[in-house]
Coordinates of C-alpha atoms in Angstrom, one line a residue:
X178 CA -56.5 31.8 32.4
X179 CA -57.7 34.2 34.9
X180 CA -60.5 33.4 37.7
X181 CA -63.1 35.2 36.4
X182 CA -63.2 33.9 33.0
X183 CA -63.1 30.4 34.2
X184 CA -66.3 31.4 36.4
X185 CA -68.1 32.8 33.6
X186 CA -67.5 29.7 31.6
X187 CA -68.6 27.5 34.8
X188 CA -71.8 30.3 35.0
X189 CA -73.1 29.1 31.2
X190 CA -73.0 25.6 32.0
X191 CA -75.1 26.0 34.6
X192 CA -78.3 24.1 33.7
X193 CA -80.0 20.6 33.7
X194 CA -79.5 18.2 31.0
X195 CA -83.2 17.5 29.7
X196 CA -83.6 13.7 30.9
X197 CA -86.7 13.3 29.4
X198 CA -85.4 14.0 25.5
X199 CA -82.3 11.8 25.8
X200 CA -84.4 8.7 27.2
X201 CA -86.3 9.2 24.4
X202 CA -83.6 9.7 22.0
X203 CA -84.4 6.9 19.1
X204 CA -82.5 8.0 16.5
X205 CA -78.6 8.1 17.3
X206 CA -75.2 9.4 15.4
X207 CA -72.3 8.2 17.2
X208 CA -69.0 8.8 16.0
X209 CA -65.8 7.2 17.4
X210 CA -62.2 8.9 16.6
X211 CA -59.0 7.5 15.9
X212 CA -57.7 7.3 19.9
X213 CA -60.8 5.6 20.7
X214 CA -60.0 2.9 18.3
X215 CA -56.3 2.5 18.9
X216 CA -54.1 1.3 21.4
X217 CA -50.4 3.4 22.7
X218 CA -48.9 1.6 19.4
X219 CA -50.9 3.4 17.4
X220 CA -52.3 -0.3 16.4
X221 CA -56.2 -0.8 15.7
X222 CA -57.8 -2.6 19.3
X223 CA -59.8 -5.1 18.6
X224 CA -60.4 -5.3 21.9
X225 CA -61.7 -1.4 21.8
X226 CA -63.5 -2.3 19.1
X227 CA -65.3 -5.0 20.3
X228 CA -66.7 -2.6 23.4
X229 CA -68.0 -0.6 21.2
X230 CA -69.5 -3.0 19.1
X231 CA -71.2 -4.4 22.6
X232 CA -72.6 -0.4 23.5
X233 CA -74.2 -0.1 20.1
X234 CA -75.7 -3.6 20.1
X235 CA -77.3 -2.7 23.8
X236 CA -78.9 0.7 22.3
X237 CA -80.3 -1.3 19.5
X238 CA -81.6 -4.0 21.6
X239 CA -83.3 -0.5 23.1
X240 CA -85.2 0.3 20.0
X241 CA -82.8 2.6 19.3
X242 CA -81.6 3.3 15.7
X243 CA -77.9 4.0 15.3
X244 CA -75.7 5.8 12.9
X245 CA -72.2 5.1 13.5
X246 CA -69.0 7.3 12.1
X247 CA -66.2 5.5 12.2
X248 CA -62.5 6.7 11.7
X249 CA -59.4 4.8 12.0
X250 CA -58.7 3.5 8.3
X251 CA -55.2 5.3 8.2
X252 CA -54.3 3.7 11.1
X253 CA -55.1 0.5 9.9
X254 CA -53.3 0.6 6.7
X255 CA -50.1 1.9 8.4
X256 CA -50.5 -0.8 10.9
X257 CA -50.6 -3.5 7.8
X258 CA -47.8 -1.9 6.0
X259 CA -45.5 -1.7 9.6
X260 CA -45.1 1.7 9.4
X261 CA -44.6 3.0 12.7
X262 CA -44.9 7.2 12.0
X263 CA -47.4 8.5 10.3
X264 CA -46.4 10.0 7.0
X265 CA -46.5 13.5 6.0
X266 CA -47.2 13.4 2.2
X267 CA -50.9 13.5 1.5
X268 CA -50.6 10.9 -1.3
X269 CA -48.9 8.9 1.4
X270 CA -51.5 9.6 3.5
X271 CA -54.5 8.4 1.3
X272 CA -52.8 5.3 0.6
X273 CA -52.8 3.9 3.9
X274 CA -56.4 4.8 4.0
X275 CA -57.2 3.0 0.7
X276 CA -55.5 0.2 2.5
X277 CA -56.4 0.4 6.1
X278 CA -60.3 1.1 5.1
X279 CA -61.0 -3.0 4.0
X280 CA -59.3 -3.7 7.0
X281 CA -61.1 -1.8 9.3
X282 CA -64.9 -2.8 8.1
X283 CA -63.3 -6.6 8.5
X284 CA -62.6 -5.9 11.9
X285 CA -66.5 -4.6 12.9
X286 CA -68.5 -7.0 10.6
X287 CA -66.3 -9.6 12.6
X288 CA -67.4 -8.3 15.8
X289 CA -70.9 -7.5 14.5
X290 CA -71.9 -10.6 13.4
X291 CA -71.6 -12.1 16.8
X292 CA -74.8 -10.3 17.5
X293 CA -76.1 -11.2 13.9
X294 CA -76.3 -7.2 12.9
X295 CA -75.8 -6.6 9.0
X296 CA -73.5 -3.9 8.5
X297 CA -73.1 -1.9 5.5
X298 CA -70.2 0.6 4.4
X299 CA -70.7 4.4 2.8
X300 CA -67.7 6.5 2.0
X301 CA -68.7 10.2 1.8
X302 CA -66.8 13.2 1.0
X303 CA -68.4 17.1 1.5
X304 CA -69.9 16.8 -2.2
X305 CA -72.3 14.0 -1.1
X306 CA -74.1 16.8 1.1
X307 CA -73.2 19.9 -0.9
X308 CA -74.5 18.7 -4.2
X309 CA -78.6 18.0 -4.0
X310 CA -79.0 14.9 -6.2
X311 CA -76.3 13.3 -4.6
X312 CA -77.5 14.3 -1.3
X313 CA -81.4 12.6 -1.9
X314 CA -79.4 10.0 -3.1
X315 CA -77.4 9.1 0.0
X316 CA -81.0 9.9 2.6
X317 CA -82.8 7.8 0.2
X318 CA -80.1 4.9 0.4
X319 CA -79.8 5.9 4.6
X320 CA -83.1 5.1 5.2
X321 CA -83.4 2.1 2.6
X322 CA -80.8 0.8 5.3
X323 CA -83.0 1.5 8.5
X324 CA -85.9 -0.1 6.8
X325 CA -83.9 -3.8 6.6
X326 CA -82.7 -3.2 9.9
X327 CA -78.7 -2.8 8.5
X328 CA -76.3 -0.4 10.8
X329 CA -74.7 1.9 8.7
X330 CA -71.0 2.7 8.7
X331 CA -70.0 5.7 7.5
X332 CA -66.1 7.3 6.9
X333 CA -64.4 9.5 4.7
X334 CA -63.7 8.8 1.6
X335 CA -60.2 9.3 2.7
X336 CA -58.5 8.4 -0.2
X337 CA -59.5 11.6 -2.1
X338 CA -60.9 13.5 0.3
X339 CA -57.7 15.8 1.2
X340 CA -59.0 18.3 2.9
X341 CA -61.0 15.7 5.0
X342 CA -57.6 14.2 6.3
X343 CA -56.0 16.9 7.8
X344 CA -59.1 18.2 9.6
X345 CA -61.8 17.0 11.9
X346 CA -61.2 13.6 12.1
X347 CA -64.8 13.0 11.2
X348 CA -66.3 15.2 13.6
X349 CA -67.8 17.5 10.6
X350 CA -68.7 14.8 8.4
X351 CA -70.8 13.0 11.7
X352 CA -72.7 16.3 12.0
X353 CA -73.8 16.9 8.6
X354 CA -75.1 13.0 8.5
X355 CA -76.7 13.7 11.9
X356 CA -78.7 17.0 9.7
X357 CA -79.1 14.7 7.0
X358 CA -80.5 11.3 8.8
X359 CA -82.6 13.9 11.8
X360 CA -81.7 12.5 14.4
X361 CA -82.2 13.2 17.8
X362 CA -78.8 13.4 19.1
X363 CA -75.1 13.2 17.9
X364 CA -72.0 11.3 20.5
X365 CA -68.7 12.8 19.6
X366 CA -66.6 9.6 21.4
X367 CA -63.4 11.5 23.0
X368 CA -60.6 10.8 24.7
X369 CA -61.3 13.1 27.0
X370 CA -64.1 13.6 29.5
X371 CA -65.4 16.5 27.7
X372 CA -64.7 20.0 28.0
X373 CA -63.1 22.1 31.4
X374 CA -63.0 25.3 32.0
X375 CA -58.8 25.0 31.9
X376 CA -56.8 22.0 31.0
X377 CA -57.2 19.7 34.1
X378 CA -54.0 18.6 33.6
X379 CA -52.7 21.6 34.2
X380 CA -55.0 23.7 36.8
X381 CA -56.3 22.0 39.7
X382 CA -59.0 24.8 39.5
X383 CA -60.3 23.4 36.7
X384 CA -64.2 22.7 36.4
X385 CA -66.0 20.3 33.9
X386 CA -68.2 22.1 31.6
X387 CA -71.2 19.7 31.5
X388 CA -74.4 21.1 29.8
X389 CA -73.7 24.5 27.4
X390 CA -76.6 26.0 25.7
X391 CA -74.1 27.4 22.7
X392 CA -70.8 27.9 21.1
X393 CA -69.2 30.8 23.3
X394 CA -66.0 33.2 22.5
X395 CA -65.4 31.7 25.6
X396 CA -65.3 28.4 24.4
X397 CA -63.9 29.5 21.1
X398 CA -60.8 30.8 23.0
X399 CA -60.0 27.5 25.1
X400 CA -60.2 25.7 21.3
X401 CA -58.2 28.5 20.4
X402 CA -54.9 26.8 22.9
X403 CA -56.0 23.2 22.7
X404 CA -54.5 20.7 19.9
X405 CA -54.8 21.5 16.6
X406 CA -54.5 18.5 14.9
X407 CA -57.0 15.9 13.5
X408 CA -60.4 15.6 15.6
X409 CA -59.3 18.5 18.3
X410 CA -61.8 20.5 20.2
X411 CA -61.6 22.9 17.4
X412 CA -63.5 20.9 15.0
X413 CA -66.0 19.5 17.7
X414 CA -67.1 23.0 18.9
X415 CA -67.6 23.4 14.9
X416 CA -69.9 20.5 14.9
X417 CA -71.5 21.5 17.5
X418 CA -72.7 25.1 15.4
X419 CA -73.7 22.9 13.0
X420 CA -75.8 20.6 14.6
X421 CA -77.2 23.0 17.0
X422 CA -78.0 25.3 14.1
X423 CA -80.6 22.2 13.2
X424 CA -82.1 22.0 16.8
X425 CA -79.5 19.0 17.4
X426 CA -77.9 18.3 20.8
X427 CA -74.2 17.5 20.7
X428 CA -72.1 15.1 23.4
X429 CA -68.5 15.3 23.9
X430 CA -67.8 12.0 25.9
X431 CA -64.7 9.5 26.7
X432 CA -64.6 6.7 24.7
X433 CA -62.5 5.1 26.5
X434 CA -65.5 4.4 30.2
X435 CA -67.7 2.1 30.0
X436 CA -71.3 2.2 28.9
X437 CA -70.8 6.2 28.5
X438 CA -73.1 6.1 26.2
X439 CA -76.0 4.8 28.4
X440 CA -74.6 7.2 31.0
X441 CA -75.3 10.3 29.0
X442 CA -79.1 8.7 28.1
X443 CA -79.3 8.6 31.7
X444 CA -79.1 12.0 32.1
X445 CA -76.4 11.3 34.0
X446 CA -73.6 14.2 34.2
X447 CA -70.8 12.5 31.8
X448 CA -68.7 14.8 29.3
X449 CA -70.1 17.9 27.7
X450 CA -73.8 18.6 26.2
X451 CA -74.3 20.8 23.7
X452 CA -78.2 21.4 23.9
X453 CA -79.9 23.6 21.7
X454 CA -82.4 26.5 22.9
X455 CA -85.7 24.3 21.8
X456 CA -84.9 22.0 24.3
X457 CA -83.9 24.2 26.9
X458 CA -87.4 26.1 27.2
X459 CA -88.3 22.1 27.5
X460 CA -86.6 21.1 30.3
X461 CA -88.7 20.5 33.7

């Protein structure tokens, strides 16, 4: 990648992060991937889990209200079965998230409960934002949630959802709930620390993009050479259209550091923001 188009991308990151809206920021979608959740044998952490668990339950503590997307059902039903590869067949595939899913929501209500927070499980597919009555439906049932003071824990519905599977890891799905529930800011948890102007582990030029005002060709053309598979930066710079489109700032942040979450409220300059033009005009 040449010099001068790793400047220009360093050039349109060049602005604050507005401090003042993410202290402020009540209402909270994070979503947490598969690699955040997992350890190198591909089996679910519970320790990785539990850390998470903590980060939310300090936010709520805040007066914060929290929205969380969770992957990682596959895993969990390959894991239970001993299957060491992932399988290729999409009927395969759905299996193991039919399987892994119970699992999974065992694992956070047992961590969860430790802080006595009620959890509750939704399984969503495109349709339930497509189709209007369905739609009402699922805000109406969101909120109903809020109101008793229950964390919502949303997924897939993996085990018809195909198309779902294969792309995005969640990272759509978190951004249309983030449209649908208003909230003041989505956290796409990584396992990276955001995005760079080149692959750092490639160029030692390479600059952290921090705060970005939009979805560039730029940007569009470093997705275009990064992985492709489930929950790339592909599908995060497409939730990032998405949720901008609404007036919604987006984070790209590493999962795996500690209290990253409370970092980016902070202001502080952790992963990648996504801020939308209302807010920029805002910013002191």
């Amino acid at each position: 990648m040449s010099s001068g188009f790793e400047k220009k991308l360093a050039e349109i990151s060049n602005i604050p992060r507005p401090k003042n809206y993410l202290a402020k920021a009540s209402r909270i979608v994070i979503k947490v991937g598969t690699s955040n959740l997992t350890e190198e044998d591909s089996k679910i952490s519970e320790k990785k889990i539990e850390r998470l668990v903590n980060e939310i339950m300090a936010l709520r503590k805040e007066g914060r209200e929290v929205f969380l997307v969770t992957s990682g059902a596959i895993v969990s039903g390959l894991g239970l079965l001993g299957l060491r590869s992932r399988p290729r067949q999409m009927p395969f595939l759905q299996a193991a998230a039919s399987i892994g899913q119970s699992i999974l929501m065992k694992t956070y209500a047992e961590y969860f409960s430790k802080h006595n927070q009620i959890i509750a499980q939704l399984l969503l597919t495109k349709e339930d934002f497509m189709d209007a009555q369905r739609h009402q439906n699922l805000k109406n049932t969101l909120e109903a949630l809020v109101t008793w003071g229950v964390l919502p824990i949303v997924n897939e519905n993996d085990a018809v959802a195909v198309d779902e599977i294969r792309f995005g890891d969640n990272d759509n799905l978190a951004a249309l709930l983030s449209i649908s529930v208003k909230a003041d800011l989505l956290v796409l948890l990584s396992d990276v620390d955001g995005i760079y102007t080149n692959d750092p582990n490639i160029s030692s030029n390479s600059k952290p993009l921090r705060t970005l005002t939009g979805v560039t060709p730029e940007l569009e053309a470093i997705a275009g050479g990064a992985h492709r598979g489930s929950g790339g930066l592909i599908t995060k710079l497409e939730a990032a259209k998405v949720t901008l489109g609404a007036g919604i700032p987006l984070a790209i942040v590493n999962g795996e550091n500690p209290h990253v979450i409370h970092d980016l409220l902070k202001g502080e300059p952790v992963g990648t923001l996504f801020v939308p033009q209302k807010l920029v005009r805002d910013i002191e």
